[in-house]
mmCIF file of C-alpha atoms in Angstrom:
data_model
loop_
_atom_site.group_PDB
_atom_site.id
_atom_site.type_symbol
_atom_site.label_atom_id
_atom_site.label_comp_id
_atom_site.label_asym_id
_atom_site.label_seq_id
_atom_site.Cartn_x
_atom_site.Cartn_y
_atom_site.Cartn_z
ATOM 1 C CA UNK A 7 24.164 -39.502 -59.285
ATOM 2 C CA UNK A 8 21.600 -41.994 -60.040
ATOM 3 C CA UNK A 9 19.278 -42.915 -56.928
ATOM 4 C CA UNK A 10 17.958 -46.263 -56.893
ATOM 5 C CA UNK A 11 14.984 -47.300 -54.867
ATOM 6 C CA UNK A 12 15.521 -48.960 -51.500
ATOM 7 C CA UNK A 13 14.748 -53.221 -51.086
ATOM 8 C CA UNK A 14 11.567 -54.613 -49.943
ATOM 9 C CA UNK A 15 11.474 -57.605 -47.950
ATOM 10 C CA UNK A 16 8.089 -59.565 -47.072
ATOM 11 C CA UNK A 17 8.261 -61.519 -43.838
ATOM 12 C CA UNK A 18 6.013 -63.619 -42.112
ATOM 13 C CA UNK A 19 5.409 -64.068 -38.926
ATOM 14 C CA UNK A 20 7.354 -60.599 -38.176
ATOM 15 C CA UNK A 21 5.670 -58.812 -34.848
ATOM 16 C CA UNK A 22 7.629 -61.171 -32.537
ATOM 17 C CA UNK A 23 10.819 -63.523 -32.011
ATOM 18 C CA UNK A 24 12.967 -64.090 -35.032
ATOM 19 C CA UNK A 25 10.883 -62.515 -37.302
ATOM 20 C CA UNK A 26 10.738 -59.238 -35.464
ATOM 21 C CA UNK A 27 14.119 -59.086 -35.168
ATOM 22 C CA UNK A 28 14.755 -59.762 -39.085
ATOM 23 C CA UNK A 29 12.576 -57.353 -39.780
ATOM 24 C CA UNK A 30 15.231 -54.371 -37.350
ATOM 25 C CA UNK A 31 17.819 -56.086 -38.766
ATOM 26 C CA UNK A 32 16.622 -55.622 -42.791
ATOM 27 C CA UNK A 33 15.938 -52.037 -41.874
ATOM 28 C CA UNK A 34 19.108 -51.340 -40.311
ATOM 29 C CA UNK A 35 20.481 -52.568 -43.770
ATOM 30 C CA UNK A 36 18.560 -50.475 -45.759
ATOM 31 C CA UNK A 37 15.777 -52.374 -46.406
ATOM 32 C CA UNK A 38 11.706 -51.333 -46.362
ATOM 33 C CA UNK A 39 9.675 -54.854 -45.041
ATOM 34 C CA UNK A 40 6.577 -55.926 -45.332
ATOM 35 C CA UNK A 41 5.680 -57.851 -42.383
ATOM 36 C CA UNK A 42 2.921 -60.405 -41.289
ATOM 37 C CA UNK A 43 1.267 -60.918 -38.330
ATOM 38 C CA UNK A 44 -1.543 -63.532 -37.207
ATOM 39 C CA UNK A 45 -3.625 -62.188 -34.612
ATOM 40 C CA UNK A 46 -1.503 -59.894 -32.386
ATOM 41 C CA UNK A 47 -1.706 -56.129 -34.153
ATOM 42 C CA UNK A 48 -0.762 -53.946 -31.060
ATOM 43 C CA UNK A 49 2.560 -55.630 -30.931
ATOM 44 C CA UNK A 50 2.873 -55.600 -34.822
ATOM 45 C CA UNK A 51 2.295 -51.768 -34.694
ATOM 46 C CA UNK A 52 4.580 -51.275 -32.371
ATOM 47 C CA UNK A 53 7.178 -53.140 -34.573
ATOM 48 C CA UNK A 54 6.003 -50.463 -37.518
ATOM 49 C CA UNK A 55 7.046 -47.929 -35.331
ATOM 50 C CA UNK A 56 10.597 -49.293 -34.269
ATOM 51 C CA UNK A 57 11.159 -49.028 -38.085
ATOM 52 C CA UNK A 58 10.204 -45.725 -38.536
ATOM 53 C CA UNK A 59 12.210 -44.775 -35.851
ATOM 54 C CA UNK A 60 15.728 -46.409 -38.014
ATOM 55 C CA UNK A 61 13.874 -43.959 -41.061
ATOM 56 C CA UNK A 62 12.998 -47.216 -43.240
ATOM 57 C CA UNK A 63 9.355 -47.671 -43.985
ATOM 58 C CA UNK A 64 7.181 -50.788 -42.871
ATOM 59 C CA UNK A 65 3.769 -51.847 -42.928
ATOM 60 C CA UNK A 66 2.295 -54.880 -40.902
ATOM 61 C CA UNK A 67 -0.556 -56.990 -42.704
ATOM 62 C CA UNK A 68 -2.800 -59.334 -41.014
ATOM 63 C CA UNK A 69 -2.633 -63.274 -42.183
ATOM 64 C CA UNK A 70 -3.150 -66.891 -41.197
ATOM 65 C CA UNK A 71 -0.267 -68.489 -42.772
ATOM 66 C CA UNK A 72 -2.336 -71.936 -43.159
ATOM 67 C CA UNK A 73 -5.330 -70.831 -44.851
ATOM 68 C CA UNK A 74 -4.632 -71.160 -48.144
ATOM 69 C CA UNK A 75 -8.108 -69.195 -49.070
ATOM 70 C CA UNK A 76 -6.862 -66.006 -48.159
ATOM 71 C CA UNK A 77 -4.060 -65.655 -50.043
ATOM 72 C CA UNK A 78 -5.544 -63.975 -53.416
ATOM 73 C CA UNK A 79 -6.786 -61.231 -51.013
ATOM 74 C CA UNK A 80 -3.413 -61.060 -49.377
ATOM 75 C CA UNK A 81 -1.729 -60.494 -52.424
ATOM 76 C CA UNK A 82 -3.893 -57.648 -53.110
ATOM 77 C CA UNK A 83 -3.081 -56.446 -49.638
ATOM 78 C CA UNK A 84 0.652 -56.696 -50.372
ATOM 79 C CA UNK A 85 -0.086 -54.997 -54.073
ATOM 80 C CA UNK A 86 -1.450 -51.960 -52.221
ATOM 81 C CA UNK A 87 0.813 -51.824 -49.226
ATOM 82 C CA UNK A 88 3.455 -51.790 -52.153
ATOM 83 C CA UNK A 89 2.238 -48.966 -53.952
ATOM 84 C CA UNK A 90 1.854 -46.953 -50.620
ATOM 85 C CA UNK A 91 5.684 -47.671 -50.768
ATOM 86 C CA UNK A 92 5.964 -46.089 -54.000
ATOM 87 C CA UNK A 93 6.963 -49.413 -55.737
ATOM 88 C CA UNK A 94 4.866 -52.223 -57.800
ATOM 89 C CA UNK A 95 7.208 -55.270 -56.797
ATOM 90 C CA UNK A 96 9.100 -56.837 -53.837
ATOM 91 C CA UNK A 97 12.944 -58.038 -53.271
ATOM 92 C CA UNK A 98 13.111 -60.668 -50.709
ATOM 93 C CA UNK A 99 10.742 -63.069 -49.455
ATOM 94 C CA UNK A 100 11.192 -64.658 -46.112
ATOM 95 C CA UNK A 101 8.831 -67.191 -45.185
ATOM 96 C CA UNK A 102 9.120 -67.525 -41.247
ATOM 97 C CA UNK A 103 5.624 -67.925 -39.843
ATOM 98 C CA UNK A 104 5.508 -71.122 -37.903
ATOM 99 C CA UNK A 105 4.192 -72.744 -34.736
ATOM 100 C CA UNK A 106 5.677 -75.390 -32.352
ATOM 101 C CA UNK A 107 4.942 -78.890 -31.822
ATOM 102 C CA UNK A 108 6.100 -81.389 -29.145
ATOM 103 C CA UNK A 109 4.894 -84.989 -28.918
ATOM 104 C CA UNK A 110 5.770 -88.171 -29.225
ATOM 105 C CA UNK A 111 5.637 -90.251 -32.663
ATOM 106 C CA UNK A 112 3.480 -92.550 -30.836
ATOM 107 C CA UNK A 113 1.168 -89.928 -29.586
ATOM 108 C CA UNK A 114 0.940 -86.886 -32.472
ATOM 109 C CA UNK A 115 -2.870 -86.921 -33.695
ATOM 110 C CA UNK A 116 -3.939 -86.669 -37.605
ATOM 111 C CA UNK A 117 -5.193 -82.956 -36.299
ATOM 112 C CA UNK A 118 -1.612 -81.650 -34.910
ATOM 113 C CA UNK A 119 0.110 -83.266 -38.100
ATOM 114 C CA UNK A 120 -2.267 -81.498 -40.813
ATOM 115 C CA UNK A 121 -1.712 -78.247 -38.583
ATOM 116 C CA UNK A 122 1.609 -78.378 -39.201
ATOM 117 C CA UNK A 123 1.313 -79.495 -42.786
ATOM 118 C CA UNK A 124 -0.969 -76.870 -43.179
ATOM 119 C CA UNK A 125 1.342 -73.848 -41.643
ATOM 120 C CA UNK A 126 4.832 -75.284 -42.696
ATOM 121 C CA UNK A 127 4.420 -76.415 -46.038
ATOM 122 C CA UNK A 128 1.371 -76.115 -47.792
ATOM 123 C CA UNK A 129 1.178 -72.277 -46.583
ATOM 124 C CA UNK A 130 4.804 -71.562 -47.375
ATOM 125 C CA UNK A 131 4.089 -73.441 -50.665
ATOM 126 C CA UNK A 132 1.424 -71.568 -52.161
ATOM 127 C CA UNK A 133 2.121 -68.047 -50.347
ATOM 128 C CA UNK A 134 5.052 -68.304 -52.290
ATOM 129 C CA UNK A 135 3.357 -69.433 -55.580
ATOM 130 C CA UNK A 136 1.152 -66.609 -55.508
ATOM 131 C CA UNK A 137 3.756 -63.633 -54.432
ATOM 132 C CA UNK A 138 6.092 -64.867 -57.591
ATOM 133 C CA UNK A 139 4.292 -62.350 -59.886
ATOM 134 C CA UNK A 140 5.756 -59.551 -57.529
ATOM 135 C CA UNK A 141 9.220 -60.803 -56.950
ATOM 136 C CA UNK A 142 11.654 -58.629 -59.164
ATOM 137 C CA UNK A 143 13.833 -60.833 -60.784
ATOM 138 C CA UNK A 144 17.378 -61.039 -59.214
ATOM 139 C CA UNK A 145 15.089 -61.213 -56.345
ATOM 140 C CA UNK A 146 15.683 -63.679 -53.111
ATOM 141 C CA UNK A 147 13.731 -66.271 -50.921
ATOM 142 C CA UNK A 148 14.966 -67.674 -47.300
ATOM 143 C CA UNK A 149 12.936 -70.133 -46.093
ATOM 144 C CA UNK A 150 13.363 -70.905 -42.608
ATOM 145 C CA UNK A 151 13.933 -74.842 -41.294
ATOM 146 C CA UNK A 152 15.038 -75.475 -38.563
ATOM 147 C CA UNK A 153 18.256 -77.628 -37.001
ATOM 148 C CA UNK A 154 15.987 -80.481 -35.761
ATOM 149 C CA UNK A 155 16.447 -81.727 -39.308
ATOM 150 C CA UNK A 156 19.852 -82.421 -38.731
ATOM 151 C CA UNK A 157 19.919 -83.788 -35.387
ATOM 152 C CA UNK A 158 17.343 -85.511 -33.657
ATOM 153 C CA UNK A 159 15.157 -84.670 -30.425
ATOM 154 C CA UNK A 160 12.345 -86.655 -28.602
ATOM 155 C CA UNK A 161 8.936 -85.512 -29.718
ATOM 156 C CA UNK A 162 10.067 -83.085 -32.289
ATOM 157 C CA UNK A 163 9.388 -85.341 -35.143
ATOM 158 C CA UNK A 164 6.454 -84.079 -36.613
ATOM 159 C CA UNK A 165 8.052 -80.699 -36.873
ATOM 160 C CA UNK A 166 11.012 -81.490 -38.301
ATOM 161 C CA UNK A 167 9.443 -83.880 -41.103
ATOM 162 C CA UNK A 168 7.513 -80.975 -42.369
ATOM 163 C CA UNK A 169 10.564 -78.476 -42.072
ATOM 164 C CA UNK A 170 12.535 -81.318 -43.862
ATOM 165 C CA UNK A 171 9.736 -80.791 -46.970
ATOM 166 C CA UNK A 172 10.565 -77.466 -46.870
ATOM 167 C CA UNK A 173 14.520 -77.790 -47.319
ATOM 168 C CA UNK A 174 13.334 -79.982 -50.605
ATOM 169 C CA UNK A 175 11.301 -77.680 -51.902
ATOM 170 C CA UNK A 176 13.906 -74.716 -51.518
ATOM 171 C CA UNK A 177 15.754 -76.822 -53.694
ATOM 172 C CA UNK A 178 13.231 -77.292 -56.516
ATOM 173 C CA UNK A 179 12.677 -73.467 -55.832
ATOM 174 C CA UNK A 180 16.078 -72.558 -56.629
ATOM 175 C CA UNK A 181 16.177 -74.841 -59.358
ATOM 176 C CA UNK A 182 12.950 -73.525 -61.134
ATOM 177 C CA UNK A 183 13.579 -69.953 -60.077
ATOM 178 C CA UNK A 184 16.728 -69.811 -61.323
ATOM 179 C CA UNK A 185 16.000 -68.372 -65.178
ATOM 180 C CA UNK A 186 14.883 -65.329 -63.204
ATOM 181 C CA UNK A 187 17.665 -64.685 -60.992
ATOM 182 C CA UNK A 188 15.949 -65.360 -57.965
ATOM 183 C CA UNK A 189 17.884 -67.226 -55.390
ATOM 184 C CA UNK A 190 16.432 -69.414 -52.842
ATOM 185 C CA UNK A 191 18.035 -70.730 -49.312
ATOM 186 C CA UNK A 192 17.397 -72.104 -46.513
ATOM 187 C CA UNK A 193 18.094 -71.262 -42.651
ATOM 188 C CA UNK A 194 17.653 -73.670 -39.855
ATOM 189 C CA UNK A 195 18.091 -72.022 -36.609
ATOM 190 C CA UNK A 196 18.884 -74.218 -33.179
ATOM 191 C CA UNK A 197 17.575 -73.593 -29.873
ATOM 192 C CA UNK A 198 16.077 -69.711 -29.481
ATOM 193 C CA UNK A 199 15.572 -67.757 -26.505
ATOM 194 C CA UNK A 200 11.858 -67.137 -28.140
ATOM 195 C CA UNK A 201 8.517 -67.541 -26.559
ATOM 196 C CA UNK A 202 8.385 -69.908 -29.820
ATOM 197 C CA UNK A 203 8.610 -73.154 -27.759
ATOM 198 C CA UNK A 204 8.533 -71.477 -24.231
ATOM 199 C CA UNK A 205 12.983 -71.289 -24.242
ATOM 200 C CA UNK A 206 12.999 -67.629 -23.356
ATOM 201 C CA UNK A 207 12.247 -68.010 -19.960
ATOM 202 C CA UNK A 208 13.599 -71.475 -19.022
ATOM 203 C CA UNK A 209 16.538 -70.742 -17.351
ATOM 204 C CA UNK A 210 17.252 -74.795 -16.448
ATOM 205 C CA UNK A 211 16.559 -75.314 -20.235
ATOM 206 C CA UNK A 212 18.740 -72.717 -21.535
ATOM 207 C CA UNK A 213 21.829 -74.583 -19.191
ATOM 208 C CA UNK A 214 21.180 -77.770 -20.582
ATOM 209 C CA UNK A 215 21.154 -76.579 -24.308
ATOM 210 C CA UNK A 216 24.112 -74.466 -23.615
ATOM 211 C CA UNK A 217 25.917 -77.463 -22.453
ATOM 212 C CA UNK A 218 25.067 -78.874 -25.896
ATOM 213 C CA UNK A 219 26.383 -76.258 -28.052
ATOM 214 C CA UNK A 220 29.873 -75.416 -29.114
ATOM 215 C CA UNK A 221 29.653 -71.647 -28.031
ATOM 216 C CA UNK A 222 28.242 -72.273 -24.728
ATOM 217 C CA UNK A 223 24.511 -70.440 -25.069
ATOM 218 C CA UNK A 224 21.332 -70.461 -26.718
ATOM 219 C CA UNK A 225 20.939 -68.894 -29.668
ATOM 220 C CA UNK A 226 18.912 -65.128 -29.463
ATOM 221 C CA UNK A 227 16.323 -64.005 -32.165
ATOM 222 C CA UNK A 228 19.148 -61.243 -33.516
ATOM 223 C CA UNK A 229 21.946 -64.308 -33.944
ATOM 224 C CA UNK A 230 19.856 -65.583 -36.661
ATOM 225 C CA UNK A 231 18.299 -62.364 -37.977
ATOM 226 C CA UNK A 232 21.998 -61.396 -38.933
ATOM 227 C CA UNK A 233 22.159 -64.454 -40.876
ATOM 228 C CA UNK A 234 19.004 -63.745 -42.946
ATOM 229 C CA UNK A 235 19.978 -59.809 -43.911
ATOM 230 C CA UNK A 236 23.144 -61.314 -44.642
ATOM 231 C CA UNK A 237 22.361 -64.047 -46.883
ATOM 232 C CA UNK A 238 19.718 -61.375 -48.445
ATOM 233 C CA UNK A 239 22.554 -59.332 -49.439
ATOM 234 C CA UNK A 240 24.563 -58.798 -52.490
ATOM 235 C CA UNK A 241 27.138 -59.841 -51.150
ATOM 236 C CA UNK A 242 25.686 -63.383 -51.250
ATOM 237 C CA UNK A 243 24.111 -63.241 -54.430
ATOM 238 C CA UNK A 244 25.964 -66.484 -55.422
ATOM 239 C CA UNK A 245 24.881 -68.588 -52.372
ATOM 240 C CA UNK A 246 21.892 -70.220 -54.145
ATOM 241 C CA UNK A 247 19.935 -73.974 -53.236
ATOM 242 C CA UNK A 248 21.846 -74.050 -49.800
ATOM 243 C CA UNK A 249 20.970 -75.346 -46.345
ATOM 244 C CA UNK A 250 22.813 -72.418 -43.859
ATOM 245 C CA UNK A 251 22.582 -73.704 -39.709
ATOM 246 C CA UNK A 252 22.572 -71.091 -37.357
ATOM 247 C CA UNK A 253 22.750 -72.620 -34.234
ATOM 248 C CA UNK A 254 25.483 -72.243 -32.525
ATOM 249 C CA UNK A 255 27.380 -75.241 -33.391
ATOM 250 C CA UNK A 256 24.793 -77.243 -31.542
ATOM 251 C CA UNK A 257 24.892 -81.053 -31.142
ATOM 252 C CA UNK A 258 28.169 -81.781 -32.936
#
Protein backbone atom coordinates (compact mmCIF):
# COMPACT_ATOMS: atom_id res chain seq x y z
CA UNK A 1 0.00 0.00 0.00
CA UNK A 2 1.31 3.26 -1.03
CA UNK A 3 1.72 5.85 1.98
CA UNK A 4 1.34 9.32 1.12
CA UNK A 5 2.63 12.13 3.23
CA UNK A 6 0.27 13.90 5.62
CA UNK A 7 -1.09 17.92 4.67
CA UNK A 8 0.53 20.96 5.89
CA UNK A 9 -1.40 23.89 6.69
CA UNK A 10 0.23 27.45 7.51
CA UNK A 11 -1.91 29.62 9.75
CA UNK A 12 -1.57 32.88 11.06
CA UNK A 13 -2.40 34.20 13.94
CA UNK A 14 -2.77 30.45 15.43
CA UNK A 15 -1.78 30.51 19.45
CA UNK A 16 -5.25 31.90 20.33
CA UNK A 17 -9.10 32.29 19.32
CA UNK A 18 -10.05 31.05 15.91
CA UNK A 19 -6.83 30.38 14.82
CA UNK A 20 -5.94 28.10 17.68
CA UNK A 21 -8.78 26.27 17.30
CA UNK A 22 -8.21 25.72 13.35
CA UNK A 23 -5.11 24.72 14.01
CA UNK A 24 -6.87 21.34 16.72
CA UNK A 25 -9.25 21.13 14.28
CA UNK A 26 -6.63 20.58 11.02
CA UNK A 27 -4.83 18.14 13.25
CA UNK A 28 -7.71 16.22 14.26
CA UNK A 29 -8.15 15.84 10.38
CA UNK A 30 -4.94 14.71 9.70
CA UNK A 31 -3.24 17.61 9.02
CA UNK A 32 0.57 18.87 10.28
CA UNK A 33 0.25 23.12 10.68
CA UNK A 34 2.45 25.56 10.69
CA UNK A 35 1.31 28.21 12.90
CA UNK A 36 2.09 31.99 13.58
CA UNK A 37 2.18 33.86 16.45
CA UNK A 38 2.97 37.72 17.15
CA UNK A 39 4.36 38.20 20.42
CA UNK A 40 2.81 35.63 22.82
CA UNK A 41 5.24 32.26 22.56
CA UNK A 42 4.31 30.57 25.95
CA UNK A 43 0.79 30.26 24.78
CA UNK A 44 1.92 29.31 21.17
CA UNK A 45 4.02 26.45 22.75
CA UNK A 46 1.52 25.31 24.57
CA UNK A 47 -0.66 25.07 21.36
CA UNK A 48 2.53 22.88 19.85
CA UNK A 49 1.99 20.66 22.52
CA UNK A 50 -1.92 20.15 22.27
CA UNK A 51 -0.91 18.88 18.76
CA UNK A 52 1.47 16.55 19.70
CA UNK A 53 -0.73 15.25 22.06
CA UNK A 54 -3.58 14.34 18.78
CA UNK A 55 0.10 12.67 17.24
CA UNK A 56 0.18 15.40 14.30
CA UNK A 57 3.26 17.53 14.22
CA UNK A 58 3.31 21.47 14.60
CA UNK A 59 5.69 24.12 14.89
CA UNK A 60 4.87 27.81 15.99
CA UNK A 61 6.96 30.69 14.20
CA UNK A 62 7.19 34.14 15.40
CA UNK A 63 5.75 37.09 12.92
CA UNK A 64 4.26 40.56 12.67
CA UNK A 65 1.74 40.07 10.07
CA UNK A 66 2.09 43.93 8.94
CA UNK A 67 5.64 44.24 8.41
CA UNK A 68 6.09 43.50 5.14
CA UNK A 69 10.15 43.49 5.71
CA UNK A 70 10.19 40.38 7.39
CA UNK A 71 8.69 38.25 5.21
CA UNK A 72 11.85 36.97 3.02
CA UNK A 73 13.22 35.81 6.43
CA UNK A 74 9.92 34.23 7.28
CA UNK A 75 9.85 32.28 4.35
CA UNK A 76 13.13 30.91 5.16
CA UNK A 77 11.74 30.18 8.59
CA UNK A 78 8.81 28.30 7.05
CA UNK A 79 11.47 26.54 4.41
CA UNK A 80 13.26 25.09 7.45
CA UNK A 81 10.39 24.39 9.76
CA UNK A 82 9.25 22.41 6.55
CA UNK A 83 12.13 20.34 6.14
CA UNK A 84 12.14 19.53 9.97
CA UNK A 85 8.71 18.10 8.79
CA UNK A 86 10.32 16.00 6.33
CA UNK A 87 8.66 17.90 3.37
CA UNK A 88 9.90 20.92 0.94
CA UNK A 89 6.29 22.42 0.31
CA UNK A 90 2.99 23.32 2.07
CA UNK A 91 -0.92 22.43 1.37
CA UNK A 92 -3.11 25.03 2.75
CA UNK A 93 -2.64 28.50 3.56
CA UNK A 94 -4.89 30.25 5.96
CA UNK A 95 -4.37 33.77 6.42
CA UNK A 96 -6.15 34.67 9.84
CA UNK A 97 -3.93 37.11 11.71
CA UNK A 98 -5.92 40.21 12.39
CA UNK A 99 -6.66 42.86 15.00
CA UNK A 100 -9.88 44.76 15.94
CA UNK A 101 -10.99 48.15 15.36
CA UNK A 102 -13.98 50.15 16.69
CA UNK A 103 -14.63 53.81 15.89
CA UNK A 104 -16.63 55.94 14.32
CA UNK A 105 -16.21 57.05 10.48
CA UNK A 106 -16.07 60.45 11.80
CA UNK A 107 -13.46 59.72 14.34
CA UNK A 108 -10.92 56.75 12.81
CA UNK A 109 -7.35 58.52 12.47
CA UNK A 110 -4.97 58.09 9.21
CA UNK A 111 -2.78 55.93 11.96
CA UNK A 112 -5.67 53.25 12.94
CA UNK A 113 -6.66 53.06 9.10
CA UNK A 114 -2.96 52.30 7.74
CA UNK A 115 -2.80 49.75 10.79
CA UNK A 116 -5.39 48.00 9.49
CA UNK A 117 -4.35 48.38 5.89
CA UNK A 118 -1.18 47.31 6.92
CA UNK A 119 -2.33 43.90 8.89
CA UNK A 120 -5.47 43.06 6.70
CA UNK A 121 -4.43 43.56 3.34
CA UNK A 122 -1.15 44.55 2.48
CA UNK A 123 0.25 41.70 4.96
CA UNK A 124 -2.16 39.06 3.73
CA UNK A 125 -1.22 40.34 0.22
CA UNK A 126 2.33 39.88 0.06
CA UNK A 127 2.64 36.96 2.80
CA UNK A 128 0.80 35.26 0.33
CA UNK A 129 2.88 36.43 -2.72
CA UNK A 130 5.90 35.25 -1.21
CA UNK A 131 4.66 31.63 0.27
CA UNK A 132 3.31 30.81 -3.53
CA UNK A 133 6.71 29.21 -4.38
CA UNK A 134 5.88 26.59 -1.55
CA UNK A 135 2.27 25.93 -2.18
CA UNK A 136 1.99 22.42 -3.95
CA UNK A 137 -0.20 22.80 -6.66
CA UNK A 138 -3.78 21.43 -6.03
CA UNK A 139 -2.98 23.33 -3.00
CA UNK A 140 -5.69 25.71 -1.03
CA UNK A 141 -5.99 29.31 0.48
CA UNK A 142 -8.90 30.55 3.04
CA UNK A 143 -8.72 33.89 3.71
CA UNK A 144 -10.65 35.00 6.53
CA UNK A 145 -13.30 38.23 6.24
CA UNK A 146 -15.46 38.72 8.28
CA UNK A 147 -19.61 39.14 8.29
CA UNK A 148 -19.42 42.93 8.90
CA UNK A 149 -19.08 43.03 5.13
CA UNK A 150 -22.41 41.94 4.70
CA UNK A 151 -24.24 43.70 7.27
CA UNK A 152 -23.48 46.82 8.78
CA UNK A 153 -22.45 47.90 12.48
CA UNK A 154 -21.64 51.37 14.04
CA UNK A 155 -17.92 51.98 14.13
CA UNK A 156 -16.89 48.87 12.40
CA UNK A 157 -16.29 50.53 9.14
CA UNK A 158 -12.79 50.72 8.85
CA UNK A 159 -12.55 47.03 9.46
CA UNK A 160 -14.84 45.86 7.26
CA UNK A 161 -13.59 48.11 4.20
CA UNK A 162 -10.28 46.45 4.46
CA UNK A 163 -11.82 42.85 4.96
CA UNK A 164 -14.05 43.82 1.92
CA UNK A 165 -10.40 44.23 -0.15
CA UNK A 166 -9.68 41.06 0.93
CA UNK A 167 -12.93 39.18 -0.42
CA UNK A 168 -11.73 40.96 -3.94
CA UNK A 169 -8.59 39.86 -3.89
CA UNK A 170 -9.59 36.11 -3.05
CA UNK A 171 -11.26 36.47 -6.16
CA UNK A 172 -8.38 37.61 -8.38
CA UNK A 173 -6.50 34.86 -6.30
CA UNK A 174 -8.64 32.18 -7.42
CA UNK A 175 -8.74 33.48 -10.73
CA UNK A 176 -4.87 33.72 -11.22
CA UNK A 177 -4.21 30.64 -9.14
CA UNK A 178 -6.31 28.63 -10.89
CA UNK A 179 -3.71 27.05 -13.76
CA UNK A 180 -2.17 25.50 -10.66
CA UNK A 181 -4.97 23.95 -8.99
CA UNK A 182 -4.92 26.01 -6.10
CA UNK A 183 -8.25 27.06 -4.81
CA UNK A 184 -8.90 30.13 -2.94
CA UNK A 185 -12.06 31.09 -0.51
CA UNK A 186 -13.12 33.12 1.70
CA UNK A 187 -14.70 32.82 5.38
CA UNK A 188 -16.38 35.60 7.19
CA UNK A 189 -17.18 34.65 10.64
CA UNK A 190 -20.01 36.74 12.84
CA UNK A 191 -19.83 37.55 16.35
CA UNK A 192 -17.04 35.19 18.37
CA UNK A 193 -16.83 34.42 21.88
CA UNK A 194 -12.90 35.52 21.38
CA UNK A 195 -10.88 37.91 23.38
CA UNK A 196 -10.64 39.30 19.60
CA UNK A 197 -12.97 42.28 20.30
CA UNK A 198 -13.43 41.63 24.13
CA UNK A 199 -17.03 39.15 23.26
CA UNK A 200 -15.76 36.28 25.34
CA UNK A 201 -16.51 37.66 28.47
CA UNK A 202 -19.47 40.02 27.83
CA UNK A 203 -22.18 38.21 29.00
CA UNK A 204 -24.85 41.38 28.26
CA UNK A 205 -23.16 41.42 24.77
CA UNK A 206 -23.37 37.87 24.03
CA UNK A 207 -27.57 38.27 24.87
CA UNK A 208 -27.93 40.98 22.63
CA UNK A 209 -26.06 39.27 19.64
CA UNK A 210 -27.84 36.11 20.40
CA UNK A 211 -31.05 37.88 20.04
CA UNK A 212 -29.74 38.82 16.58
CA UNK A 213 -28.92 35.53 15.24
CA UNK A 214 -31.06 32.80 13.84
CA UNK A 215 -29.63 30.00 16.19
CA UNK A 216 -29.91 31.91 19.28
CA UNK A 217 -25.90 32.27 20.39
CA UNK A 218 -22.69 33.62 19.54
CA UNK A 219 -20.64 31.94 17.47
CA UNK A 220 -17.40 29.91 19.40
CA UNK A 221 -13.81 29.79 17.86
CA UNK A 222 -14.46 25.76 17.00
CA UNK A 223 -17.96 26.76 14.96
CA UNK A 224 -15.82 28.37 12.47
CA UNK A 225 -12.66 26.25 12.71
CA UNK A 226 -14.96 23.33 11.41
CA UNK A 227 -15.74 25.40 8.53
CA UNK A 228 -12.08 26.05 7.54
CA UNK A 229 -10.83 22.08 7.83
CA UNK A 230 -13.85 21.53 5.98
CA UNK A 231 -13.59 23.77 3.14
CA UNK A 232 -9.69 22.62 3.20
CA UNK A 233 -10.79 19.25 2.41
CA UNK A 234 -11.14 17.15 -0.61
CA UNK A 235 -14.20 16.94 -0.29
CA UNK A 236 -14.50 20.62 -1.31
CA UNK A 237 -12.01 20.69 -3.84
CA UNK A 238 -14.60 22.22 -6.26
CA UNK A 239 -15.70 25.14 -3.98
CA UNK A 240 -13.31 27.70 -5.55
CA UNK A 241 -13.65 32.01 -5.62
CA UNK A 242 -16.48 31.76 -2.91
CA UNK A 243 -17.55 33.98 -0.02
CA UNK A 244 -18.68 31.08 2.89
CA UNK A 245 -20.52 33.09 6.28
CA UNK A 246 -20.22 31.39 9.34
CA UNK A 247 -22.14 33.18 11.62
CA UNK A 248 -24.84 31.78 12.75
CA UNK A 249 -27.41 33.11 10.51
CA UNK A 250 -26.79 36.49 12.04
CA UNK A 251 -28.68 39.68 11.06
CA UNK A 252 -31.07 38.22 8.48
Amino acid sequence: MTQTNPKIAIVTGGSRGIGRSTVLALANHGVDSIFTYRSNQEEAEKVVSEIRETGRKAIALQLDASNVRTFDAFVQNVQDALKEMGATKFDYLVNNAGISHHNSFEKTTEEELDRLYEVHFKGVFFLTQKLLPLINDGGRIVNISTGLTRFAVPESGAYASVKGAIEVLTKYLAKELGPRGITANVVAPGAIATDFSGLRTNDDLKKLIGGMTALGRVGEPEDVAGAIASLLSDENRWVNAQRIEVSGGMSL
